[in-house]
PDB file of N, CA and C in Angstrom:
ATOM      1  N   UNK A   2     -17.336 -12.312 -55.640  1.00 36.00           N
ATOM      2  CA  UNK A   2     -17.200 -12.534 -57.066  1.00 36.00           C
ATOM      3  C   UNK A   2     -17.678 -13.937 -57.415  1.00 36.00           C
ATOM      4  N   UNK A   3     -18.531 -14.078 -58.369  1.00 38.00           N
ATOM      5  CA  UNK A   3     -18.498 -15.441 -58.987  1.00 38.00           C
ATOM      6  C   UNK A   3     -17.680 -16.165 -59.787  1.00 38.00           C
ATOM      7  N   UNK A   4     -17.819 -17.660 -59.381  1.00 42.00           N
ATOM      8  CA  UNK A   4     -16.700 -18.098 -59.724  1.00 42.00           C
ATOM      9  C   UNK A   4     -15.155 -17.702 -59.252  1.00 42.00           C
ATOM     10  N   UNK A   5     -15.293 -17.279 -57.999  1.00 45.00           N
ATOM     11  CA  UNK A   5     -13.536 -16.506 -57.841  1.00 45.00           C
ATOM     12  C   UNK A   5     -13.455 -17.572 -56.934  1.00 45.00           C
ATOM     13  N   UNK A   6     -11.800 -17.775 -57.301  1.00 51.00           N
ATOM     14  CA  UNK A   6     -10.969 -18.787 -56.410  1.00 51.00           C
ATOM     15  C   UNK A   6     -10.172 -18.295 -55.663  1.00 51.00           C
ATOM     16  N   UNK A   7      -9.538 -18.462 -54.300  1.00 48.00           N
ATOM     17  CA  UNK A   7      -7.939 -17.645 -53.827  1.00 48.00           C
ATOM     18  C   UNK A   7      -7.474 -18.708 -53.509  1.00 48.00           C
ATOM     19  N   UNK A   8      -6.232 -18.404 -54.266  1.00 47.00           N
ATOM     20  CA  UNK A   8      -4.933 -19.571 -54.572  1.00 47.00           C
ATOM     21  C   UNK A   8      -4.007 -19.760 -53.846  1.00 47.00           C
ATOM     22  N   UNK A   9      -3.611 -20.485 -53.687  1.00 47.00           N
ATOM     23  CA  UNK A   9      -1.935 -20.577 -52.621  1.00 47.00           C
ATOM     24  C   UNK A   9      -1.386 -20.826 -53.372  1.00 47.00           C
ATOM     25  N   UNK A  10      -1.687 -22.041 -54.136  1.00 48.00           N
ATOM     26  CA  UNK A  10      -0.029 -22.802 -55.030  1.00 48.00           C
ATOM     27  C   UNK A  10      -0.852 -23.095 -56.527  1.00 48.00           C
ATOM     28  N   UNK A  11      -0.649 -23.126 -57.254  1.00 51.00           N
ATOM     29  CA  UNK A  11      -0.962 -23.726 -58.239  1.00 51.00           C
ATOM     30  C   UNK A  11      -0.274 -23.816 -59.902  1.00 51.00           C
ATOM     31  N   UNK A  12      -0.519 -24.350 -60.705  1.00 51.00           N
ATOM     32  CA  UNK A  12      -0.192 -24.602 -61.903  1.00 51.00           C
ATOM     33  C   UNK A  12      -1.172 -25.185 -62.918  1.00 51.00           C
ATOM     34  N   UNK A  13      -1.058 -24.202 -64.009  1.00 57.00           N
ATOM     35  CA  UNK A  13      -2.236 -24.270 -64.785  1.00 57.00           C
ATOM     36  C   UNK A  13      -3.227 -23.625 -65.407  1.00 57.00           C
ATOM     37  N   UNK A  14      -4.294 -23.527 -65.533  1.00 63.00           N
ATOM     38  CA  UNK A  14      -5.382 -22.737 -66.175  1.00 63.00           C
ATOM     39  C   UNK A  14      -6.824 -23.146 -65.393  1.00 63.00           C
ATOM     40  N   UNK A  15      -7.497 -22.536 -66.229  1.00 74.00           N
ATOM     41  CA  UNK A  15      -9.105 -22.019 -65.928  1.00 74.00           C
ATOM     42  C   UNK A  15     -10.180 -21.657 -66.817  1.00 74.00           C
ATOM     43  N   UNK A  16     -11.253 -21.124 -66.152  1.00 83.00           N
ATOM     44  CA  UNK A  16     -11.901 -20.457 -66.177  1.00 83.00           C
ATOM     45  C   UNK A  16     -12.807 -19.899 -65.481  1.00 83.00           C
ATOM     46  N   UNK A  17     -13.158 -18.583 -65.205  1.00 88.00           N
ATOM     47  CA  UNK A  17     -13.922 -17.477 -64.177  1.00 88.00           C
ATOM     48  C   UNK A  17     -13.190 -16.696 -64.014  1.00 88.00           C
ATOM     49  N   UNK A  18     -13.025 -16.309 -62.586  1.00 91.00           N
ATOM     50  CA  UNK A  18     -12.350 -14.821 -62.698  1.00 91.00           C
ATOM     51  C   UNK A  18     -11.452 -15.765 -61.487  1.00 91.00           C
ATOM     52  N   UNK A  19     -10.419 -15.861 -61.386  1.00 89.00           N
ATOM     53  CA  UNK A  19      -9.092 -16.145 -60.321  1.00 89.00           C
ATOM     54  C   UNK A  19      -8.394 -15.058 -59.667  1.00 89.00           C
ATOM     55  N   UNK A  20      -8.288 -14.883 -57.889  1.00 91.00           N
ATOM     56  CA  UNK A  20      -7.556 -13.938 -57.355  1.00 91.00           C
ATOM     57  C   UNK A  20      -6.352 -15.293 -56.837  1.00 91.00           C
ATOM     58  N   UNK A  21      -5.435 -14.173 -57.420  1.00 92.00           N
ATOM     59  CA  UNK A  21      -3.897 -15.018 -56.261  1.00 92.00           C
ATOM     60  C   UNK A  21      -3.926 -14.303 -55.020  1.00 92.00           C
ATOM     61  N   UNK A  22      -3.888 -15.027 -54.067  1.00 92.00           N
ATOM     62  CA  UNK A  22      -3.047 -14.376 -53.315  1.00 92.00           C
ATOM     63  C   UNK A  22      -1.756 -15.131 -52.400  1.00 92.00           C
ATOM     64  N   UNK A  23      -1.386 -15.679 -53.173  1.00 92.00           N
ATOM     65  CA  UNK A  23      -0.304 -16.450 -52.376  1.00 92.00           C
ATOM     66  C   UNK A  23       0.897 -16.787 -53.948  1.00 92.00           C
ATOM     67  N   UNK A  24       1.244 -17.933 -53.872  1.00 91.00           N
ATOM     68  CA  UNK A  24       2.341 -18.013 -55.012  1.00 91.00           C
ATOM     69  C   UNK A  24       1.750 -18.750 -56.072  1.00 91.00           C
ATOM     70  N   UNK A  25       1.786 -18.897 -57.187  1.00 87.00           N
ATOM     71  CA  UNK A  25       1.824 -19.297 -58.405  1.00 87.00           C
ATOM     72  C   UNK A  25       2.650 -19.525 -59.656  1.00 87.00           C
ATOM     73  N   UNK A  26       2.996 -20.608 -59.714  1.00 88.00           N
ATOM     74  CA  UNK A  26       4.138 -21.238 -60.641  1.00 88.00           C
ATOM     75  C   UNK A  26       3.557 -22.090 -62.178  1.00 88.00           C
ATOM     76  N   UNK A  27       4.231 -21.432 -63.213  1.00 87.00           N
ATOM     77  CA  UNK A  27       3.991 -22.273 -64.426  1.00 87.00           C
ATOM     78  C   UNK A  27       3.294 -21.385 -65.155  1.00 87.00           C
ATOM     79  N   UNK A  28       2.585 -22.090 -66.403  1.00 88.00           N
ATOM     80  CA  UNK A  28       1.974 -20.953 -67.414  1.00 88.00           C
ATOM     81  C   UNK A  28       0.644 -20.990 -67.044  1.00 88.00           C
ATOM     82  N   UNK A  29      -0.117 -19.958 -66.878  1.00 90.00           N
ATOM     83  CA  UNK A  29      -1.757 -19.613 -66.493  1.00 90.00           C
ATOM     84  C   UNK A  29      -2.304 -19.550 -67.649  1.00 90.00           C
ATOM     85  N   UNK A  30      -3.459 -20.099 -68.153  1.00 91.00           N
ATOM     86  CA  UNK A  30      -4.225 -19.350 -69.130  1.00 91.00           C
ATOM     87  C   UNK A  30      -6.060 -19.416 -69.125  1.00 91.00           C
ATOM     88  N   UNK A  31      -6.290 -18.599 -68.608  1.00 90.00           N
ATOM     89  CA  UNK A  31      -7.817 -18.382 -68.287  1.00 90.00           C
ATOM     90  C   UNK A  31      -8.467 -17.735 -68.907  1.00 90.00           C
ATOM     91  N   UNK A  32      -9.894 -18.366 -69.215  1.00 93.00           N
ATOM     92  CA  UNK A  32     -10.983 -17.536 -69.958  1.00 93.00           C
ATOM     93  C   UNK A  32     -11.390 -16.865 -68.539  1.00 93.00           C
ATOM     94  N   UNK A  33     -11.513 -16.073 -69.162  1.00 95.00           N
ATOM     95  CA  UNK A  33     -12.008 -15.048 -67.865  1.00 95.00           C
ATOM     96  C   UNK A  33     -10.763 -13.899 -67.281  1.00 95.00           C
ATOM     97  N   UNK A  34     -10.827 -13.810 -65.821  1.00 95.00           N
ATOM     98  CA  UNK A  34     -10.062 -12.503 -65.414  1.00 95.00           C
ATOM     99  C   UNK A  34      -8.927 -13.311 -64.289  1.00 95.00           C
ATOM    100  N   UNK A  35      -7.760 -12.889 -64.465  1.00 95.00           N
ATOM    101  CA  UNK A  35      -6.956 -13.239 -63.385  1.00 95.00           C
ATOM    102  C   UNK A  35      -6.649 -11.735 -62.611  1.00 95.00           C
ATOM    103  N   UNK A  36      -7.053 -11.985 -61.414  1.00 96.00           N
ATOM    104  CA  UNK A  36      -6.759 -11.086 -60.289  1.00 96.00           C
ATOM    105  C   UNK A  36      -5.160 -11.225 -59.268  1.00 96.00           C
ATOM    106  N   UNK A  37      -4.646 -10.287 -59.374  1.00 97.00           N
ATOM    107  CA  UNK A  37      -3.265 -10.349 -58.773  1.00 97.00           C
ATOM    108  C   UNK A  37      -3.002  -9.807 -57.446  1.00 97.00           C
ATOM    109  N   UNK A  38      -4.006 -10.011 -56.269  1.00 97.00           N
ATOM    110  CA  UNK A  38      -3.679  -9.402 -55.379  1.00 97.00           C
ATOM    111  C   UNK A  38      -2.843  -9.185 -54.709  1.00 97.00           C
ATOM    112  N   UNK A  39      -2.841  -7.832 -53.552  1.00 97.00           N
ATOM    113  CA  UNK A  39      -0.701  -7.042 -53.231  1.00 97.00           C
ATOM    114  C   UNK A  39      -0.034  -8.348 -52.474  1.00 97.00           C
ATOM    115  N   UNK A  40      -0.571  -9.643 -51.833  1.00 96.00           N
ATOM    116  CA  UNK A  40       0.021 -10.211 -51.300  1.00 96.00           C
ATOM    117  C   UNK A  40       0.314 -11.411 -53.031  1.00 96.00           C
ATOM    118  N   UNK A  41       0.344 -11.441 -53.532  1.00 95.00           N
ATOM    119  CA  UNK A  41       0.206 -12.394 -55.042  1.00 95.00           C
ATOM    120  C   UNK A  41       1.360 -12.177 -55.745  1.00 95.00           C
ATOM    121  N   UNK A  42       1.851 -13.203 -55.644  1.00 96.00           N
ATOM    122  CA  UNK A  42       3.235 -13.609 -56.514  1.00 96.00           C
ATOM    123  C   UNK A  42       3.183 -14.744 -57.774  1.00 96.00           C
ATOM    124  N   UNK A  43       3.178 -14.215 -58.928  1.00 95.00           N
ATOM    125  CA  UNK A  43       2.690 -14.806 -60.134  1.00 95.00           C
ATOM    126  C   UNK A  43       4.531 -15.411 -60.942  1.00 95.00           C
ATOM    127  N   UNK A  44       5.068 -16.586 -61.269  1.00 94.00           N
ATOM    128  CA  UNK A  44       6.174 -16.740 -61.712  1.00 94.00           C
ATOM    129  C   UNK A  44       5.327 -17.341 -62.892  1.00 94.00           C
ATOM    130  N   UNK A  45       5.575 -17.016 -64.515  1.00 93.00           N
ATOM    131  CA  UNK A  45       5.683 -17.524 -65.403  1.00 93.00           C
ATOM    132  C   UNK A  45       4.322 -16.469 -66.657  1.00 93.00           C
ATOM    133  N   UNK A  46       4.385 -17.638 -67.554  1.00 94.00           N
ATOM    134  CA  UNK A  46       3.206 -16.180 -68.520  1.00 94.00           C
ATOM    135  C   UNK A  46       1.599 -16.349 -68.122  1.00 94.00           C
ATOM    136  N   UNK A  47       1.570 -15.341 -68.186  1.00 94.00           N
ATOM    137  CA  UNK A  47      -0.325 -15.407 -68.097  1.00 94.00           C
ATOM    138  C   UNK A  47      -1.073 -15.057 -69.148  1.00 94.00           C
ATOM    139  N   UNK A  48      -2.049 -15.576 -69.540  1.00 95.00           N
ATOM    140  CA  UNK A  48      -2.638 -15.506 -70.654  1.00 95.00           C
ATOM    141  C   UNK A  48      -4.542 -15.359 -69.646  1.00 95.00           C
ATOM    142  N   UNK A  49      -5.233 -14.090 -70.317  1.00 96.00           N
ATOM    143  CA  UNK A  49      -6.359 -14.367 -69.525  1.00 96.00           C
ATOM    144  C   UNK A  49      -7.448 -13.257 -70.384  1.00 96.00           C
ATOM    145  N   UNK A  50      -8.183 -13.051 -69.762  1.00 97.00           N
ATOM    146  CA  UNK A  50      -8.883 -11.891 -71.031  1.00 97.00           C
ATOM    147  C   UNK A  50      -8.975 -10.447 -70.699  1.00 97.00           C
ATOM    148  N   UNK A  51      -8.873 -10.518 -68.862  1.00 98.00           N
ATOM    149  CA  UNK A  51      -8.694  -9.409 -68.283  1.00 98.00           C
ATOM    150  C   UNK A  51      -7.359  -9.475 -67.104  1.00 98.00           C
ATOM    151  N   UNK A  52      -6.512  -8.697 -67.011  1.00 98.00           N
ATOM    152  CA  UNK A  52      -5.422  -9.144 -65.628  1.00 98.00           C
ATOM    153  C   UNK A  52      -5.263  -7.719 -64.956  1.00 98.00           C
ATOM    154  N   UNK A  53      -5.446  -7.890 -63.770  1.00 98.00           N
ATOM    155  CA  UNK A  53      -5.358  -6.834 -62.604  1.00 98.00           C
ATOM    156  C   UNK A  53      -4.219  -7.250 -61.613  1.00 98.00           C
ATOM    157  N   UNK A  54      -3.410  -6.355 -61.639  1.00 98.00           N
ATOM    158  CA  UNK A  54      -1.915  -6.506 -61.277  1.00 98.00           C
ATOM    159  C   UNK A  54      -2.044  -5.646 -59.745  1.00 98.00           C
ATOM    160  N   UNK A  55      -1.856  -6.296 -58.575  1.00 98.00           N
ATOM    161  CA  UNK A  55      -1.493  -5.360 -57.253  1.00 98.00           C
ATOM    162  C   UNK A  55       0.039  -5.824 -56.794  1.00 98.00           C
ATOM    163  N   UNK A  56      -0.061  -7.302 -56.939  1.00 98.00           N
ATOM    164  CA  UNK A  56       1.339  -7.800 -56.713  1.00 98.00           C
ATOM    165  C   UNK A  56       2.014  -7.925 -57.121  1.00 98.00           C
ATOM    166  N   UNK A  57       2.487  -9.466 -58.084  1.00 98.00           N
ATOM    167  CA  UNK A  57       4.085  -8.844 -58.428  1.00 98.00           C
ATOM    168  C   UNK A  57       3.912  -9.986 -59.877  1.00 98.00           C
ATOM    169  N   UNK A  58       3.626 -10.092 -60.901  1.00 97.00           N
ATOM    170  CA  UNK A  58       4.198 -11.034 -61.915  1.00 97.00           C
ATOM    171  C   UNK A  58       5.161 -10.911 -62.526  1.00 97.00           C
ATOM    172  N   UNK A  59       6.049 -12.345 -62.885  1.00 97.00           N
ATOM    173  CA  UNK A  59       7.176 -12.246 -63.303  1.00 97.00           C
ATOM    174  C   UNK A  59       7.004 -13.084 -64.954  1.00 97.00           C
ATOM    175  N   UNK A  60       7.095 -12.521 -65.972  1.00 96.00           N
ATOM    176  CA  UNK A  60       6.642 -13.717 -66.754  1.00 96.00           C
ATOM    177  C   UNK A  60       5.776 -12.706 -67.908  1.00 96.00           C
ATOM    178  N   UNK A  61       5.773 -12.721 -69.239  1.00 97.00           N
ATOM    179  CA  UNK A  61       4.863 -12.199 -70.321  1.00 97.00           C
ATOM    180  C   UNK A  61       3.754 -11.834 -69.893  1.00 97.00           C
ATOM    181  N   UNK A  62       2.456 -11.212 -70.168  1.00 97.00           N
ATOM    182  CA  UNK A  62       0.905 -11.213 -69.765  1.00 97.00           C
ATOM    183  C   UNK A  62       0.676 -11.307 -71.327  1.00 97.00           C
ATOM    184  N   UNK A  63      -0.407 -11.708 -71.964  1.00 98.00           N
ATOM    185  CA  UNK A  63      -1.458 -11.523 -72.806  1.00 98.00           C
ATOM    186  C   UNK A  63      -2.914 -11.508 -72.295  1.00 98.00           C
ATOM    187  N   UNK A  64      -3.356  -9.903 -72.143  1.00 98.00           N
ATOM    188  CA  UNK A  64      -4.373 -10.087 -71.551  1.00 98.00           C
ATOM    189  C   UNK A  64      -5.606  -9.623 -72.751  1.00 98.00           C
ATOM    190  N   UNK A  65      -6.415 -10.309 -73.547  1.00 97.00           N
ATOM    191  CA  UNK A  65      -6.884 -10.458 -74.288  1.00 97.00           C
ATOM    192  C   UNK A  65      -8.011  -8.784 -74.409  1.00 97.00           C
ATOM    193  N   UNK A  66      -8.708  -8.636 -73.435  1.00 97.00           N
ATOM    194  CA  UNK A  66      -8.733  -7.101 -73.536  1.00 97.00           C
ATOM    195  C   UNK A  66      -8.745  -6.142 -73.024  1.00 97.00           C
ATOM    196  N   UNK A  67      -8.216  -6.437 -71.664  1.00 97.00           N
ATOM    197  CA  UNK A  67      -7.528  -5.151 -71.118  1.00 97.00           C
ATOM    198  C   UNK A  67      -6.590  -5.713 -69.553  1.00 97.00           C
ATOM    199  N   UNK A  68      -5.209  -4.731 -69.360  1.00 98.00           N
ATOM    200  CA  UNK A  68      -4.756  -4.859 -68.346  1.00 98.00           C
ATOM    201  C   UNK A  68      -4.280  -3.909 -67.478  1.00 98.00           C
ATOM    202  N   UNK A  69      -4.656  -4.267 -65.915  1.00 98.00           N
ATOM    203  CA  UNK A  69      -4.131  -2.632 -65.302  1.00 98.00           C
ATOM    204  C   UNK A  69      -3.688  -3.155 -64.168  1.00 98.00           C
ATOM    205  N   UNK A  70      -2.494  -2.359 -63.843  1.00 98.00           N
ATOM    206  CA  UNK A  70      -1.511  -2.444 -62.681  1.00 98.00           C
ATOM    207  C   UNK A  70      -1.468  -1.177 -62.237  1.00 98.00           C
ATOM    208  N   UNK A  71      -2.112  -1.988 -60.896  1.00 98.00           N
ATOM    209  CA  UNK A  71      -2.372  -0.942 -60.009  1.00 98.00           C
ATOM    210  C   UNK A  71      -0.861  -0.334 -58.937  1.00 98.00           C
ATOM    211  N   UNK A  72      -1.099   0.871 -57.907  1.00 98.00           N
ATOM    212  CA  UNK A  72      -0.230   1.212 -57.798  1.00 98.00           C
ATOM    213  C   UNK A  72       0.971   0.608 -57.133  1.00 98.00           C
ATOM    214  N   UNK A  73       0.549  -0.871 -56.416  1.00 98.00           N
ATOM    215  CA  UNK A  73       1.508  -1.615 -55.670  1.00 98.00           C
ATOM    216  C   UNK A  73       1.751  -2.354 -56.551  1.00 98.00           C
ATOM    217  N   UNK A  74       1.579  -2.678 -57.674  1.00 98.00           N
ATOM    218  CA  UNK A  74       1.645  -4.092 -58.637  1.00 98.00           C
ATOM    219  C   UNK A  74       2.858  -3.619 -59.508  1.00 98.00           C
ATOM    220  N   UNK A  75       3.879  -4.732 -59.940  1.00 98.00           N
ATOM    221  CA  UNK A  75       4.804  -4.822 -60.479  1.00 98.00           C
ATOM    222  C   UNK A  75       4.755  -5.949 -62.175  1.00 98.00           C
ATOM    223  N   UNK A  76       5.214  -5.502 -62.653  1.00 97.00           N
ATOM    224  CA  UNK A  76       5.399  -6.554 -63.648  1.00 97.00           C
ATOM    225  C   UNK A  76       6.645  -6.697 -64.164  1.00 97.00           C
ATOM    226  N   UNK A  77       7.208  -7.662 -64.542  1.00 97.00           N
ATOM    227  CA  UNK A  77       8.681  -7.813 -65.200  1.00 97.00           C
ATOM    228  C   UNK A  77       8.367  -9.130 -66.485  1.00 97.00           C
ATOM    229  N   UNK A  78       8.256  -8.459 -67.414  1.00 96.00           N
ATOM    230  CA  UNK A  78       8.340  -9.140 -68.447  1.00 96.00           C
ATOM    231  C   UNK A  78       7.481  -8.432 -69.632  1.00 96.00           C
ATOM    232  N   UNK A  79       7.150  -8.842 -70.791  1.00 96.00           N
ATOM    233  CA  UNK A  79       6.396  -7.986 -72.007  1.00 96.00           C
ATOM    234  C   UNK A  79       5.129  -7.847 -72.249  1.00 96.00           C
ATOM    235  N   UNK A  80       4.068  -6.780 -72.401  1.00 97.00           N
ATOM    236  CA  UNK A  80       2.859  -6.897 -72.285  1.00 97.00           C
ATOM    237  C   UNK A  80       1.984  -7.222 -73.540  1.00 97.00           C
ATOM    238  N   UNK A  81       0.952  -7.805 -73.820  1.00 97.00           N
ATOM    239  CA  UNK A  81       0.337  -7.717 -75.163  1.00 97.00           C
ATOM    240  C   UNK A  81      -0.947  -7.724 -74.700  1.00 97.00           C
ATOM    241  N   UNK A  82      -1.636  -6.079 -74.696  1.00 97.00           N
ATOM    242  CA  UNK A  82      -3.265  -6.098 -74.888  1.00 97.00           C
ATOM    243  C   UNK A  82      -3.757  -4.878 -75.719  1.00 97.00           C
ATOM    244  N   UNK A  83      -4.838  -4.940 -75.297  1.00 96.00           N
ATOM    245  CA  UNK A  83      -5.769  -3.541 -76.409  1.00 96.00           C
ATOM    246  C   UNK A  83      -5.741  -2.320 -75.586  1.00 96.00           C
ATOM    247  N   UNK A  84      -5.790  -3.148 -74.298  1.00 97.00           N
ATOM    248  CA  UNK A  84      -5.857  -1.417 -73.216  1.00 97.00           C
ATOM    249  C   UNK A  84      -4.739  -1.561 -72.109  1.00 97.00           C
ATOM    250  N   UNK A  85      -4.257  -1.011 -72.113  1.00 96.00           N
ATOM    251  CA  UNK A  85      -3.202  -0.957 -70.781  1.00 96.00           C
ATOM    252  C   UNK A  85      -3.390   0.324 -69.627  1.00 96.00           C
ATOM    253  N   UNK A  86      -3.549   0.068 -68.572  1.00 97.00           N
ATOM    254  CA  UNK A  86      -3.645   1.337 -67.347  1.00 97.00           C
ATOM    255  C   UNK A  86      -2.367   1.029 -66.507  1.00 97.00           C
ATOM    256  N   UNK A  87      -1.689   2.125 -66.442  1.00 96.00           N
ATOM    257  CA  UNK A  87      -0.756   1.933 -65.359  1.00 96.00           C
ATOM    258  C   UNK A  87      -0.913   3.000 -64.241  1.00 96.00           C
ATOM    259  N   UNK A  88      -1.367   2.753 -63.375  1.00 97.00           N
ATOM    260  CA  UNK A  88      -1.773   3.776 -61.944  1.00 97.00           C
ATOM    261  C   UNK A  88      -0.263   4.476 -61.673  1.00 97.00           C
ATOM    262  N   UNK A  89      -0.202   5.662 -61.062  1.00 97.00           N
ATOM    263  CA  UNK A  89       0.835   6.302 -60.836  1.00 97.00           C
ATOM    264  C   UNK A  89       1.425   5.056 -59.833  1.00 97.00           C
ATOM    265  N   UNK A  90       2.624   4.947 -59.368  1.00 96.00           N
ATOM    266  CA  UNK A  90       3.342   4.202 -58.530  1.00 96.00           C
ATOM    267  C   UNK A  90       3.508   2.727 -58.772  1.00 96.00           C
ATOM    268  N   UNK A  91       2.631   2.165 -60.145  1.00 97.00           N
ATOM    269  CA  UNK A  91       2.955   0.802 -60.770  1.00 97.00           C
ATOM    270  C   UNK A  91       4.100   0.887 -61.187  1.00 97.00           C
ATOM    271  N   UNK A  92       4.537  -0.518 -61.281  1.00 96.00           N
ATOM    272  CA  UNK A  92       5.865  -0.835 -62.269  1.00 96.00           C
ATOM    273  C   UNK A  92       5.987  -1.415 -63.385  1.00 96.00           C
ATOM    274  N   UNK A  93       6.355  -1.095 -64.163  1.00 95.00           N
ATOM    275  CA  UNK A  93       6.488  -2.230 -65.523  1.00 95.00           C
ATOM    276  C   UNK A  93       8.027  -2.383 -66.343  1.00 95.00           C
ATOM    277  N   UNK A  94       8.309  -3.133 -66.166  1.00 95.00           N
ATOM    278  CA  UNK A  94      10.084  -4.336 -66.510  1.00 95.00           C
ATOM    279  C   UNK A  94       9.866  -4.735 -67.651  1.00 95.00           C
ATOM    280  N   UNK A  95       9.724  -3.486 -68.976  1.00 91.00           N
ATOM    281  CA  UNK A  95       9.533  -4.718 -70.208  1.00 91.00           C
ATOM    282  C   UNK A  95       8.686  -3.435 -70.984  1.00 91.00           C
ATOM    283  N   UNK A  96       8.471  -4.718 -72.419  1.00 85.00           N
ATOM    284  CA  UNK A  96       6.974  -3.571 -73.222  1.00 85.00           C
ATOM    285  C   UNK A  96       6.068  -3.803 -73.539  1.00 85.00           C
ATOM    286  N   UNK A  97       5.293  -3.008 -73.762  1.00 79.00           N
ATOM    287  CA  UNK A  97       4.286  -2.929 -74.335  1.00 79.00           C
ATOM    288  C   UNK A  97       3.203  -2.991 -75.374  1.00 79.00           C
TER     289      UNK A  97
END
């Protein structure tokens, strides 16, 4: 991917497309796509234009135009986009 980063720790924002795969603390907000991979632990809100959920966020999403949690991915907190996909075996803690 261009522009893709994989994260261990961080706090903060961006822009490109960002995969977690490790922990992440504080508020995110990226132009571009945040990637949540199954090992990716997200604490706080994310704000991004696209968010792909495998792991686990805890915290609001605004994903500006579309978000999908896939079947290992969890979310706990409230969603705000234009498209939402939830794969059979996702979770979602909150609305929509």
């Amino acid at each position: 991917m261009k522009n893709s980063k994989a994260l261990r720790r961080i706090s903060g924002g961006g822009e490109g497309v960002v995969q977690v795969e490790g922990i992440v603390e504080g508020e995110i907000e990226l132009k571009g796509a945040m990637i949540v991979a199954a090992t990716g632990r997200v604490k706080g809100p994310v704000t991004a234009d696209v968010v792909q959920v495998a792991g686990h966020i805890e915290g609001g999403v605004l994903a500006r135009d579309h978000m999908r949690l896939e079947k290992t991915g969890s979310l706990e907190g409230d969603v705000t986009t234009v498209s939402l996909v939830v794969e059979d075996g996702g979770r979602l803690n909150g609305r929509s």
